[in-house]
Every structure is written in structure tokens, then in C-alpha cells.
């Protein structure tokens, strides 16, 4: 009877899992918003209804619409009350973790709410992940609408970085990564077209990146090592620039890594090549052959050690070229890695893998980072907990009907980089061009941003870009097109 009950329970669990995956397969095509697939039961105080009525495809599409909505004291008091309710429930308030699709009206709402957070909880850190949706399909509504949306995108992008980002201790844009890079990293079924799969990919990366301040480090290394609070992470990233801007990369899944062998120690290499136990030297030919063999071994060890860094996928627009990334500070978070156990017995078939301890994970990461050409101050966190995969993931791992994985190893990197200074420089140029034209100037004015405010946004972007680009003033480096882009 016990066996039958156990078999029935297993069958029921498998049936439920199959039903969930079937539901997920339809959402991959049908879902347009997180509310389409959110399974959590939200507390009534967790949601807020924005006053007003918006209609049409471009409704609430401007950053300034959200800012204007929350200009009144009454609306701001509502925002304060909503945050205060949950803050007072905390035994120890360690920080605010914010997710916002900020290139539109909700970016303006986020700016108002984070400003209230900054005023009321000034000593508490805020980290904001700016979630960017997939790019829209080609616009068939005509060149006029396309020009309007392009101009609106320039304005939204600049205002998010100049108005919202300064309210945060760390501001990390997270866009849909290049689909070919995701496939090369191991998710071979990923096509990058749907919001559902792309949101799952971003959620997995953010979950790993934030684990460093969500996990509890007990000091014994059994669960994790290197855990750091949100305040320390944000301060580390902004220490050299004073700016909140950071980029993110992620590796999902992570391949098994090697356990360092005895000959990874340079002293053992020297001992092994210094002669036999009787002190007799080797011939010149034998020494050269051994030297070539050792060099090949070292090259292979370096290649395998760096493999974990070679599969990174870049999530932040404009910060996707490793050669030009120029990191100023980095925060690594690795979880659920597996180690490859090398077998010395030639008759044994292949290598086996086992779950890596947090210390083994961090040691393997350090071995890879030691071979990097560019160095930057780093925080490294490692956890034994693998990444539990969201429902869309099994279909992007494989499409052949094989058994779907339920978890995998993952790694993220948050980076303060000079490349972001170039992003802000180009953003400022687009902003200035957009507001020079009559249409752009009118749009900004309708949001409550007149002449002096427009100049302030440009100066804010220029100042942030200068802080990231060697501390120079980027404000004089712009060359603008004088054409009015109406």
C-alpha cells in the first residue's frame, strides 16, 4: 500500500509538472505582461492603482507622464504610505530592491517613489534594475509615427538616467541579450523573440546577482562564502566614480569546472622538471621535450580555467564588448557549480562531476580571474544552491523531448565600467538633438521640463559621463546635428 501511494503521488506530481509546462508553452506566445503569468497571490497592499485613464498604443509611454502624475503632494503621500507599510514590517531594513520598466511612464513613477524613499530612508541603500522589453517589431504605421517613437525613446532614455538613476545607489539596465550569444552559451533553443522567455532569462540573471546580499553567510562556508550586504555592493561599484551606473553579464548554464590538480602549483611544476630523485640531469633534448609538454599542459589548464568566463552574455546596452569594457570594479556571484573529478586511471571512462562546495566554486573563479589581462577591485560570492529554472527554460535548453533540467549552475557579474561613460555621452547627444527640435521641446515642456530643466538634464548626463571617463568633463565633446528633427 505504501508503495502504491508513493507511486500515485509521483505520478500526480509528474502530471502537474507536465500541465504546468504545457501552460508555459502557450504563454511563450501569448504573454504580454508579467500579470499574464504571475502565480503569486499578492497582498492587497502590494499593488497600487494609478489614477487617470490612458488609451491607445502609446498610452503612458513617456517618462514625463509618470513624473507629472506624481507631482502633487497627495500622490507622493500615497507613495510614502505604500512603502512605509512594508518598511515597518521589517525587523531590520537592509535595502530597497527595485525593478522598473523605466523607459516610459512607469519610469517617472519609479523616479517619484525612489525620491520619496531617498528622503525618508536616506541611510538605506536602493538598487534598481532597469528592465528593458524586447525591441518592437517593425513599425508599419508610417514614418511619422516611427519618428515620434524614436524621439520619445531618446527623451525617455536620458530622463531615466538623469532623473531616476541619481535616486539609487546602483542603477543596472537589463535588456534582452543577443540571442546568438545566449545560444552559444548553452541555451540552444532560445530565439529571443518572446517576452516570456526573455523575462525568464533576465529574472534568472537578477536572482543570481542579488543572491550575494540575500543569502546568509554563517561564516563556516557550508552554504555560501563571500556574502556582502547591498550597501557594500553598491559602495564597491561606485567607489571610484561616485556614480550609480553599472552593467551586468550572466552565464547560464555554467559548465563543470576542474578541481585544481597538484601540478597547478608552480612549485610542484619546478620540482617535477628539475630532475629525478637521484639528482641526475636530463639530456637537452629531453628537457626541451618536457618543457614543450609542460607549456602545452599549462595552456590547456589556462583554457579550461578561463572557460567559465568565456561564455558570458551581456545584458546592458552599449556594454557588450569585452575588449573595450575597461572594468573599474566588479562583483561576481556564482551558484550551483559542479566540479569535474579527473580520473587518473586510464581505463576509466571519462570524468565524473559532483556538486562544488562554495569554497571550490570561489577557488575555481579565482583561478579564472587570475588569468585575466585587466584587473579591477572585485567582490566574489559563491553559493552551493543551484539556480532553480523558471518554466520557460526547459524549452530553451532543448526541444527534442528529452528530460528537462530543473536546475543548473549560474554566474553573474556587476561591473562599474568606463564603457558606460561612452553610453552616457551618446545618450546626451541624442537628448540634445531631440530637444533642439520643436516637437521634442514641446514634449519635454508638456512634462514640466522647460529650458533650464532641459539644460540640467544634459549637464547631469555630461557630469556622470565625465566621472566614468577618467574623471574628464564630457560636456564639451559633443557634436550635434543642427537639423531640426520634426
Short mmCIF file of C-alpha atoms in Angstrom, two decimals:
data_model
loop_
_atom_site.label_atom_id
_atom_site.label_comp_id
_atom_site.label_asym_id
_atom_site.label_seq_id
_atom_site.Cartn_x
_atom_site.Cartn_y
_atom_site.Cartn_z
CA UNK A 1 0.00 0.00 0.00
CA UNK A 2 2.82 2.40 0.85
CA UNK A 3 4.46 1.70 -2.49
CA UNK A 4 1.23 2.28 -4.36
CA UNK A 5 0.65 5.55 -2.56
CA UNK A 6 4.21 6.68 -3.32
CA UNK A 7 3.80 5.72 -6.98
CA UNK A 8 0.48 7.54 -7.16
CA UNK A 9 1.99 10.66 -5.58
CA UNK A 10 4.89 10.59 -8.04
CA UNK A 11 2.50 10.15 -10.97
CA UNK A 12 0.40 13.06 -9.72
CA UNK A 13 3.48 15.26 -9.38
CA UNK A 14 4.61 14.38 -12.90
CA UNK A 15 1.13 15.10 -14.24
CA UNK A 16 1.10 18.50 -12.56
CA UNK A 17 4.57 19.31 -13.90
CA UNK A 18 3.51 18.32 -17.42
CA UNK A 19 0.41 20.52 -17.15
CA UNK A 20 2.48 23.48 -15.98
CA UNK A 21 4.95 23.05 -18.84
CA UNK A 22 2.09 22.79 -21.34
CA UNK A 23 0.67 26.02 -19.93
CA UNK A 24 4.09 27.65 -20.14
CA UNK A 25 4.38 26.68 -23.81
CA UNK A 26 1.23 28.66 -24.62
CA UNK A 27 2.34 31.64 -22.54
CA UNK A 28 5.54 31.80 -24.58
CA UNK A 29 3.42 33.07 -27.47
CA UNK A 30 0.55 34.77 -25.66
CA UNK A 31 2.03 36.56 -22.63
CA UNK A 32 2.47 40.31 -22.96
CA UNK A 33 2.83 41.37 -19.32
CA UNK A 34 4.03 39.85 -16.04
CA UNK A 35 0.42 39.77 -14.85
CA UNK A 36 -0.26 37.13 -17.54
CA UNK A 37 1.89 34.56 -15.77
CA UNK A 38 2.28 35.72 -12.16
CA UNK A 39 1.19 32.78 -9.97
CA UNK A 40 1.77 34.50 -6.61
CA UNK A 41 -1.15 35.75 -4.57
CA UNK A 42 -0.30 39.39 -3.91
CA UNK A 43 -1.20 41.16 -0.69
CA UNK A 44 -3.81 43.90 -1.21
CA UNK A 45 -1.23 46.48 -0.05
CA UNK A 46 1.29 45.22 -2.63
CA UNK A 47 -0.41 46.88 -5.59
CA UNK A 48 -1.49 50.43 -6.32
CA UNK A 49 -3.89 51.73 -8.93
CA UNK A 50 -2.67 54.78 -10.79
CA UNK A 51 -5.32 57.47 -11.20
CA UNK A 52 -6.27 58.57 -14.68
CA UNK A 53 -7.20 56.92 -17.96
CA UNK A 54 -4.83 56.06 -20.79
CA UNK A 55 -5.76 54.55 -24.13
CA UNK A 56 -4.02 53.76 -27.39
CA UNK A 57 -0.74 52.04 -28.22
CA UNK A 58 1.35 54.96 -26.92
CA UNK A 59 -0.55 55.40 -23.66
CA UNK A 60 1.71 56.23 -20.72
CA UNK A 61 4.72 55.84 -22.99
CA UNK A 62 6.55 58.98 -21.88
CA UNK A 63 8.78 59.16 -18.81
CA UNK A 64 7.47 62.62 -18.03
CA UNK A 65 3.88 61.40 -17.88
CA UNK A 66 4.74 59.41 -14.76
CA UNK A 67 6.68 62.31 -13.27
CA UNK A 68 3.75 64.65 -13.90
CA UNK A 69 1.31 62.16 -12.37
CA UNK A 70 3.18 62.23 -9.05
CA UNK A 71 3.85 65.95 -8.78
CA UNK A 72 1.04 66.55 -6.30
CA UNK A 73 1.62 66.18 -2.55
CA UNK A 74 -1.37 63.85 -2.32
CA UNK A 75 0.11 61.34 -4.78
CA UNK A 76 3.50 61.47 -3.12
CA UNK A 77 1.94 60.85 0.28
CA UNK A 78 0.24 57.78 -1.16
CA UNK A 79 3.61 56.52 -2.37
CA UNK A 80 5.18 57.13 1.04
CA UNK A 81 2.36 55.27 2.79
CA UNK A 82 2.69 52.29 0.47
CA UNK A 83 6.43 51.98 1.15
CA UNK A 84 6.12 52.76 4.86
CA UNK A 85 3.62 49.94 5.41
CA UNK A 86 6.14 47.30 4.36
CA UNK A 87 9.21 49.04 5.79
CA UNK A 88 7.65 48.98 9.25
CA UNK A 89 7.13 45.20 8.91
CA UNK A 90 10.90 44.67 8.65
CA UNK A 91 12.93 43.66 11.70
CA UNK A 92 16.00 45.18 10.04
CA UNK A 93 15.59 47.18 6.84
CA UNK A 94 18.69 46.35 4.78
CA UNK A 95 17.76 47.99 1.50
CA UNK A 96 15.27 48.54 -1.30
CA UNK A 97 15.46 46.32 -4.36
CA UNK A 98 13.56 47.94 -7.23
CA UNK A 99 12.55 46.55 -10.62
CA UNK A 100 11.17 49.04 -13.11
CA UNK A 101 10.50 49.18 -16.82
CA UNK A 102 11.65 52.76 -16.78
CA UNK A 103 11.67 53.80 -20.44
CA UNK A 104 8.11 55.10 -20.22
CA UNK A 105 5.55 56.44 -17.79
CA UNK A 106 6.41 53.87 -15.13
CA UNK A 107 9.95 55.22 -15.13
CA UNK A 108 8.54 58.55 -13.98
CA UNK A 109 6.54 56.78 -11.28
CA UNK A 110 9.71 54.97 -10.16
CA UNK A 111 11.56 58.30 -10.04
CA UNK A 112 8.91 59.78 -7.75
CA UNK A 113 8.80 56.72 -5.47
CA UNK A 114 12.59 56.38 -5.19
CA UNK A 115 12.86 60.10 -4.45
CA UNK A 116 10.46 59.63 -1.54
CA UNK A 117 12.48 56.60 -0.39
CA UNK A 118 15.66 58.65 -0.52
CA UNK A 119 14.10 61.47 1.50
CA UNK A 120 12.57 59.24 4.18
CA UNK A 121 15.13 56.40 4.35
CA UNK A 122 18.28 58.23 3.30
CA UNK A 123 20.66 55.85 5.04
CA UNK A 124 19.12 52.72 3.45
CA UNK A 125 20.57 51.67 0.06
CA UNK A 126 18.47 51.34 -3.09
CA UNK A 127 19.45 49.13 -6.04
CA UNK A 128 17.34 49.46 -9.18
CA UNK A 129 17.30 47.06 -12.12
CA UNK A 130 16.02 48.89 -15.19
CA UNK A 131 14.12 46.24 -17.17
CA UNK A 132 14.09 46.81 -20.92
CA UNK A 133 11.49 44.95 -23.04
CA UNK A 134 12.35 43.26 -26.34
CA UNK A 135 12.59 45.70 -29.25
CA UNK A 136 9.24 46.17 -31.01
CA UNK A 137 8.54 44.64 -34.37
CA UNK A 138 8.98 46.86 -37.41
CA UNK A 139 6.54 49.75 -37.31
CA UNK A 140 4.02 49.72 -40.17
CA UNK A 141 2.14 52.85 -39.04
CA UNK A 142 4.21 55.18 -41.19
CA UNK A 143 7.38 57.28 -40.93
CA UNK A 144 5.74 59.97 -38.81
CA UNK A 145 4.86 57.53 -36.00
CA UNK A 146 8.30 55.95 -36.27
CA UNK A 147 9.99 59.34 -35.90
CA UNK A 148 7.81 60.16 -32.90
CA UNK A 149 8.68 56.90 -31.14
CA UNK A 150 12.37 57.34 -31.87
CA UNK A 151 12.29 60.85 -30.40
CA UNK A 152 10.32 59.61 -27.40
CA UNK A 153 12.88 56.87 -26.86
CA UNK A 154 15.70 59.45 -26.79
CA UNK A 155 13.83 61.53 -24.21
CA UNK A 156 12.89 58.55 -22.03
CA UNK A 157 16.41 57.12 -22.02
CA UNK A 158 18.00 60.41 -21.00
CA UNK A 159 15.46 61.21 -18.30
CA UNK A 160 15.73 57.74 -16.76
CA UNK A 161 19.49 58.19 -16.41
CA UNK A 162 19.38 61.86 -15.31
CA UNK A 163 16.27 61.86 -13.08
CA UNK A 164 15.76 58.29 -11.81
CA UNK A 165 19.31 56.91 -11.55
CA UNK A 166 20.62 59.60 -9.11
CA UNK A 167 17.99 58.42 -6.58
CA UNK A 168 19.65 55.00 -6.46
CA UNK A 169 22.89 53.64 -5.03
CA UNK A 170 23.20 51.29 -8.01
CA UNK A 171 21.37 51.50 -11.33
CA UNK A 172 21.67 48.46 -13.63
CA UNK A 173 19.97 48.42 -17.07
CA UNK A 174 18.95 44.87 -18.04
CA UNK A 175 17.95 44.45 -21.69
CA UNK A 176 17.27 41.37 -23.78
CA UNK A 177 20.68 39.93 -24.70
CA UNK A 178 21.80 38.97 -28.17
CA UNK A 179 20.06 35.67 -28.99
CA UNK A 180 23.07 34.16 -30.76
CA UNK A 181 25.25 34.72 -27.69
CA UNK A 182 22.63 33.10 -25.47
CA UNK A 183 22.55 30.06 -27.75
CA UNK A 184 26.34 29.82 -27.82
CA UNK A 185 26.35 29.98 -24.01
CA UNK A 186 24.26 26.79 -23.83
CA UNK A 187 20.57 27.71 -24.27
CA UNK A 188 20.35 26.40 -27.81
CA UNK A 189 16.60 26.73 -28.16
CA UNK A 190 16.46 30.43 -27.24
CA UNK A 191 15.21 32.64 -30.09
CA UNK A 192 14.91 35.96 -28.24
CA UNK A 193 11.53 36.85 -29.76
CA UNK A 194 9.08 36.36 -26.90
CA UNK A 195 8.66 38.44 -23.76
CA UNK A 196 8.05 35.30 -21.69
CA UNK A 197 11.36 33.55 -22.37
CA UNK A 198 13.36 36.79 -22.33
CA UNK A 199 11.82 37.82 -18.99
CA UNK A 200 12.71 34.41 -17.54
CA UNK A 201 16.29 34.84 -18.72
CA UNK A 202 16.57 38.27 -17.10
CA UNK A 203 14.87 37.04 -13.92
CA UNK A 204 17.39 34.20 -13.60
CA UNK A 205 20.30 36.61 -14.01
CA UNK A 206 18.91 39.10 -11.47
CA UNK A 207 18.12 36.33 -8.98
CA UNK A 208 21.76 35.22 -9.11
CA UNK A 209 23.16 38.76 -8.96
CA UNK A 210 21.14 39.65 -5.87
CA UNK A 211 21.88 36.40 -4.03
CA UNK A 212 25.06 37.92 -2.59
CA UNK A 213 23.02 40.21 -0.28
CA UNK A 214 20.04 37.89 0.18
CA UNK A 215 21.97 34.83 1.37
CA UNK A 216 23.03 34.43 4.98
CA UNK A 217 26.74 33.69 5.32
CA UNK A 218 27.18 31.69 8.53
CA UNK A 219 30.97 32.01 8.39
CA UNK A 220 31.52 28.25 8.04
CA UNK A 221 31.31 28.10 4.24
CA UNK A 222 28.80 25.26 4.11
CA UNK A 223 26.08 27.27 2.37
CA UNK A 224 27.93 30.22 0.89
CA UNK A 225 31.12 32.28 1.12
CA UNK A 226 31.71 35.96 0.44
CA UNK A 227 28.20 37.19 1.19
CA UNK A 228 28.06 41.00 1.11
CA UNK A 229 25.29 43.44 2.00
CA UNK A 230 23.52 45.60 -0.54
CA UNK A 231 25.16 48.74 0.83
CA UNK A 232 28.66 47.24 0.48
CA UNK A 233 27.98 46.05 -3.08
CA UNK A 234 26.71 49.47 -4.18
CA UNK A 235 29.57 51.27 -2.43
CA UNK A 236 32.11 48.94 -4.08
CA UNK A 237 30.74 49.62 -7.55
CA UNK A 238 30.64 53.41 -7.13
CA UNK A 239 33.83 53.84 -5.08
CA UNK A 240 35.99 55.12 -7.96
CA UNK A 241 33.37 57.17 -9.82
CA UNK A 242 30.72 58.25 -7.31
CA UNK A 243 28.10 57.26 -9.91
CA UNK A 244 25.40 54.56 -9.57
CA UNK A 245 25.66 53.19 -13.11
CA UNK A 246 26.65 49.55 -13.55
CA UNK A 247 26.44 46.91 -16.27
CA UNK A 248 25.62 43.22 -15.93
CA UNK A 249 26.74 39.99 -17.58
CA UNK A 250 25.48 36.48 -16.85
CA UNK A 251 26.44 32.89 -17.64
CA UNK A 252 23.59 30.37 -17.68
CA UNK A 253 24.27 27.47 -17.55
CA UNK A 254 27.81 27.10 -16.20
CA UNK A 255 29.81 24.10 -17.38
CA UNK A 256 31.60 21.90 -14.78
CA UNK A 257 34.96 23.27 -13.66
CA UNK A 258 38.19 21.46 -12.84
CA UNK A 259 39.44 20.73 -9.36
CA UNK A 260 42.95 22.23 -9.17
CA UNK A 261 45.50 19.45 -9.58
CA UNK A 262 48.85 19.06 -7.85
CA UNK A 263 50.75 20.37 -10.85
CA UNK A 264 48.69 23.58 -10.82
CA UNK A 265 51.13 24.64 -8.08
CA UNK A 266 54.17 26.28 -9.72
CA UNK A 267 56.46 24.82 -7.04
CA UNK A 268 55.37 21.31 -7.96
CA UNK A 269 55.96 22.08 -11.63
CA UNK A 270 59.51 23.14 -10.83
CA UNK A 271 60.11 20.03 -8.75
CA UNK A 272 58.74 17.79 -11.45
CA UNK A 273 61.02 19.30 -14.09
CA UNK A 274 64.19 19.60 -12.00
CA UNK A 275 65.39 16.01 -12.44
CA UNK A 276 64.78 12.57 -10.99
CA UNK A 277 65.10 11.58 -7.36
CA UNK A 278 68.79 10.66 -7.76
CA UNK A 279 69.65 14.15 -8.89
CA UNK A 280 70.73 13.01 -12.38
CA UNK A 281 70.15 15.61 -15.03
CA UNK A 282 68.34 15.03 -18.30
CA UNK A 283 69.60 15.49 -21.81
CA UNK A 284 69.00 18.82 -23.54
CA UNK A 285 66.53 17.16 -25.96
CA UNK A 286 64.57 15.56 -23.12
CA UNK A 287 64.47 18.87 -21.26
CA UNK A 288 63.14 20.68 -24.33
CA UNK A 289 60.52 17.99 -24.96
CA UNK A 290 59.43 18.12 -21.33
CA UNK A 291 59.32 21.92 -21.46
CA UNK A 292 57.12 21.86 -24.56
CA UNK A 293 54.84 19.30 -22.91
CA UNK A 294 54.58 21.38 -19.74
CA UNK A 295 53.81 24.52 -21.73
CA UNK A 296 51.05 22.71 -23.61
CA UNK A 297 49.67 21.46 -20.31
CA UNK A 298 49.72 24.96 -18.84
CA UNK A 299 47.96 26.35 -21.92
CA UNK A 300 45.26 23.70 -21.67
CA UNK A 301 44.85 24.33 -17.94
CA UNK A 302 44.52 28.07 -18.59
CA UNK A 303 41.96 27.48 -21.35
CA UNK A 304 39.84 25.25 -19.13
CA UNK A 305 40.16 27.61 -16.17
CA UNK A 306 39.01 30.60 -18.27
CA UNK A 307 36.16 28.65 -19.90
CA UNK A 308 33.76 29.83 -17.21
CA UNK A 309 34.46 33.45 -18.19
CA UNK A 310 34.27 32.88 -21.94
CA UNK A 311 30.52 32.15 -22.01
CA UNK A 312 29.30 35.42 -20.52
CA UNK A 313 26.22 37.06 -22.04
CA UNK A 314 25.96 40.86 -21.94
CA UNK A 315 22.70 42.38 -20.71
CA UNK A 316 23.42 46.12 -20.63
CA UNK A 317 23.12 48.06 -23.92
CA UNK A 318 26.40 49.62 -25.03
CA UNK A 319 28.47 47.49 -22.62
CA UNK A 320 28.73 44.34 -24.69
CA UNK A 321 32.33 44.37 -25.94
CA UNK A 322 34.71 42.69 -23.50
CA UNK A 323 37.78 44.15 -25.19
CA UNK A 324 36.57 47.70 -24.53
CA UNK A 325 34.73 47.13 -21.26
CA UNK A 326 37.52 48.55 -19.04
CA UNK A 327 36.13 47.48 -15.65
CA UNK A 328 36.63 49.81 -12.67
CA UNK A 329 35.04 47.48 -10.10
CA UNK A 330 33.36 44.07 -10.30
CA UNK A 331 31.02 41.94 -8.20
CA UNK A 332 30.82 38.24 -9.08
CA UNK A 333 28.08 35.93 -7.87
CA UNK A 334 28.37 32.21 -8.63
CA UNK A 335 25.97 29.47 -7.61
CA UNK A 336 25.36 25.76 -8.04
CA UNK A 337 28.60 24.97 -9.85
CA UNK A 338 29.78 21.41 -10.38
CA UNK A 339 33.37 20.21 -10.36
CA UNK A 340 34.91 17.77 -12.80
CA UNK A 341 36.77 14.99 -10.98
CA UNK A 342 39.75 13.98 -13.09
CA UNK A 343 40.35 10.25 -13.16
CA UNK A 344 43.94 9.10 -13.16
CA UNK A 345 43.00 5.56 -14.18
CA UNK A 346 43.28 5.41 -17.97
CA UNK A 347 40.80 2.56 -18.11
CA UNK A 348 38.03 4.61 -16.51
CA UNK A 349 35.52 6.11 -18.92
CA UNK A 350 35.56 9.90 -18.85
CA UNK A 351 35.25 12.33 -15.98
CA UNK A 352 32.60 12.46 -13.30
CA UNK A 353 31.13 15.57 -11.74
CA UNK A 354 29.88 16.42 -8.28
CA UNK A 355 28.36 19.46 -6.62
CA UNK A 356 31.04 22.03 -5.81
CA UNK A 357 31.36 23.43 -2.34
CA UNK A 358 31.21 27.24 -2.10
CA UNK A 359 34.97 27.29 -1.43
CA UNK A 360 35.69 25.15 -4.50
CA UNK A 361 33.49 27.42 -6.59
CA UNK A 362 35.27 30.56 -5.44
CA UNK A 363 38.70 28.94 -5.92
CA UNK A 364 37.79 27.98 -9.49
CA UNK A 365 36.53 31.51 -10.14
CA UNK A 366 39.73 32.98 -8.69
CA UNK A 367 41.81 30.69 -10.90
CA UNK A 368 40.00 32.03 -13.95
CA UNK A 369 40.24 35.67 -12.84
CA UNK A 370 43.97 35.32 -12.17
CA UNK A 371 44.47 34.86 -15.91
CA UNK A 372 42.51 37.97 -16.90
CA UNK A 373 44.54 40.70 -18.61
CA UNK A 374 42.62 43.54 -16.94
CA UNK A 375 42.35 43.74 -13.18
CA UNK A 376 39.83 45.61 -11.07
CA UNK A 377 38.79 45.54 -7.39
CA UNK A 378 36.49 42.52 -7.03
CA UNK A 379 33.97 41.05 -4.65
CA UNK A 380 33.35 37.31 -5.12
CA UNK A 381 30.37 35.43 -3.74
CA UNK A 382 29.75 31.70 -4.12
CA UNK A 383 26.81 29.56 -3.07
CA UNK A 384 26.14 25.84 -3.21
CA UNK A 385 22.50 26.46 -4.20
CA UNK A 386 21.89 25.93 -7.94
CA UNK A 387 19.55 28.12 -9.94
CA UNK A 388 16.01 26.67 -9.96
CA UNK A 389 14.92 27.07 -13.55
CA UNK A 390 11.79 29.02 -14.47
CA UNK A 391 9.23 27.17 -16.56
CA UNK A 392 10.26 28.63 -19.94
CA UNK A 393 13.80 27.37 -19.53
CA UNK A 394 13.37 23.65 -20.33
CA UNK A 395 12.21 24.58 -23.82
CA UNK A 396 15.27 26.73 -24.43
CA UNK A 397 17.67 24.07 -23.18
CA UNK A 398 16.39 21.52 -25.70
CA UNK A 399 13.44 20.91 -27.98
CA UNK A 400 13.95 17.19 -28.60
CA UNK A 401 11.61 15.96 -25.87
CA UNK A 402 14.44 14.73 -23.63
CA UNK A 403 14.23 15.05 -19.86
CA UNK A 404 14.11 18.71 -18.89
CA UNK A 405 16.63 20.08 -16.38
CA UNK A 406 15.23 21.57 -13.20
CA UNK A 407 18.31 23.44 -12.04
CA UNK A 408 21.74 24.49 -13.22
CA UNK A 409 24.84 26.43 -12.23
CA UNK A 410 24.93 30.15 -12.98
CA UNK A 411 27.14 33.22 -12.58
CA UNK A 412 26.62 36.97 -12.87
CA UNK A 413 28.95 39.95 -12.90
CA UNK A 414 28.02 43.52 -11.98
CA UNK A 415 30.54 45.97 -13.42
CA UNK A 416 31.35 49.62 -13.00
CA UNK A 417 32.91 50.34 -16.38
CA UNK A 418 34.27 53.21 -18.44
CA UNK A 419 32.18 51.91 -21.33
CA UNK A 420 29.13 53.25 -19.53
CA UNK A 421 30.62 56.72 -19.81
CA UNK A 422 30.51 56.33 -23.60
CA UNK A 423 26.89 55.19 -23.34
CA UNK A 424 26.00 58.35 -21.40
CA UNK A 425 27.95 60.50 -23.85
CA UNK A 426 25.92 59.17 -26.78
CA UNK A 427 22.71 59.43 -24.75
CA UNK A 428 23.40 63.11 -24.06
CA UNK A 429 23.97 63.74 -27.75
CA UNK A 430 20.61 62.16 -28.60
CA UNK A 431 18.88 64.12 -25.83
CA UNK A 432 20.26 67.44 -27.05
CA UNK A 433 19.27 66.67 -30.60
CA UNK A 434 15.75 65.62 -29.57
CA UNK A 435 15.04 68.75 -27.51
CA UNK A 436 16.51 71.07 -30.12
CA UNK A 437 13.61 70.31 -32.43
CA UNK A 438 10.23 71.91 -31.87
CA UNK A 439 8.42 68.60 -31.35
CA UNK A 440 10.88 67.34 -28.77
CA UNK A 441 10.94 70.67 -26.98
CA UNK A 442 7.14 70.67 -26.82
CA UNK A 443 7.06 67.11 -25.45
CA UNK A 444 9.54 67.97 -22.69
CA UNK A 445 7.58 71.13 -21.86
CA UNK A 446 4.35 69.13 -21.59
CA UNK A 447 6.07 67.03 -18.93
CA UNK A 448 7.02 70.15 -16.98
CA UNK A 449 10.63 70.42 -18.20
CA UNK A 450 11.35 73.89 -19.58
CA UNK A 451 14.55 75.50 -20.84
CA UNK A 452 16.60 75.41 -17.61
CA UNK A 453 15.42 71.89 -16.76
CA UNK A 454 16.41 70.66 -20.21
CA UNK A 455 19.89 72.07 -19.75
CA UNK A 456 20.14 70.50 -16.27
CA UNK A 457 19.44 67.04 -17.69
CA UNK A 458 22.15 67.44 -20.30
CA UNK A 459 24.62 68.67 -17.70
CA UNK A 460 23.75 65.76 -15.39
CA UNK A 461 24.47 63.25 -18.16
CA UNK A 462 27.69 65.02 -19.09
CA UNK A 463 28.87 65.07 -15.47
CA UNK A 464 28.15 61.36 -14.98
CA UNK A 465 29.89 60.51 -18.25
CA UNK A 466 32.92 62.55 -17.18
CA UNK A 467 33.12 60.72 -13.85
CA UNK A 468 33.20 57.39 -15.66
CA UNK A 469 35.56 58.51 -18.43
CA UNK A 470 38.72 59.15 -16.41
CA UNK A 471 37.10 61.99 -14.49
CA UNK A 472 37.16 64.28 -17.54
CA UNK A 473 34.39 66.68 -18.48
CA UNK A 474 32.47 65.03 -21.31
CA UNK A 475 30.24 68.04 -21.78
CA UNK A 476 32.45 69.67 -24.43
CA UNK A 477 32.91 66.56 -26.56
CA UNK A 478 29.53 66.61 -28.29
CA UNK A 479 28.98 67.46 -31.93
CA UNK A 480 25.29 67.91 -32.63
CA UNK A 481 23.41 67.83 -35.86
CA UNK A 482 21.85 71.26 -36.34
CA UNK A 483 18.90 69.85 -38.32
CA UNK A 484 15.52 70.23 -36.69
CA UNK A 485 14.14 66.67 -36.46
CA UNK A 486 10.49 67.47 -36.75
#
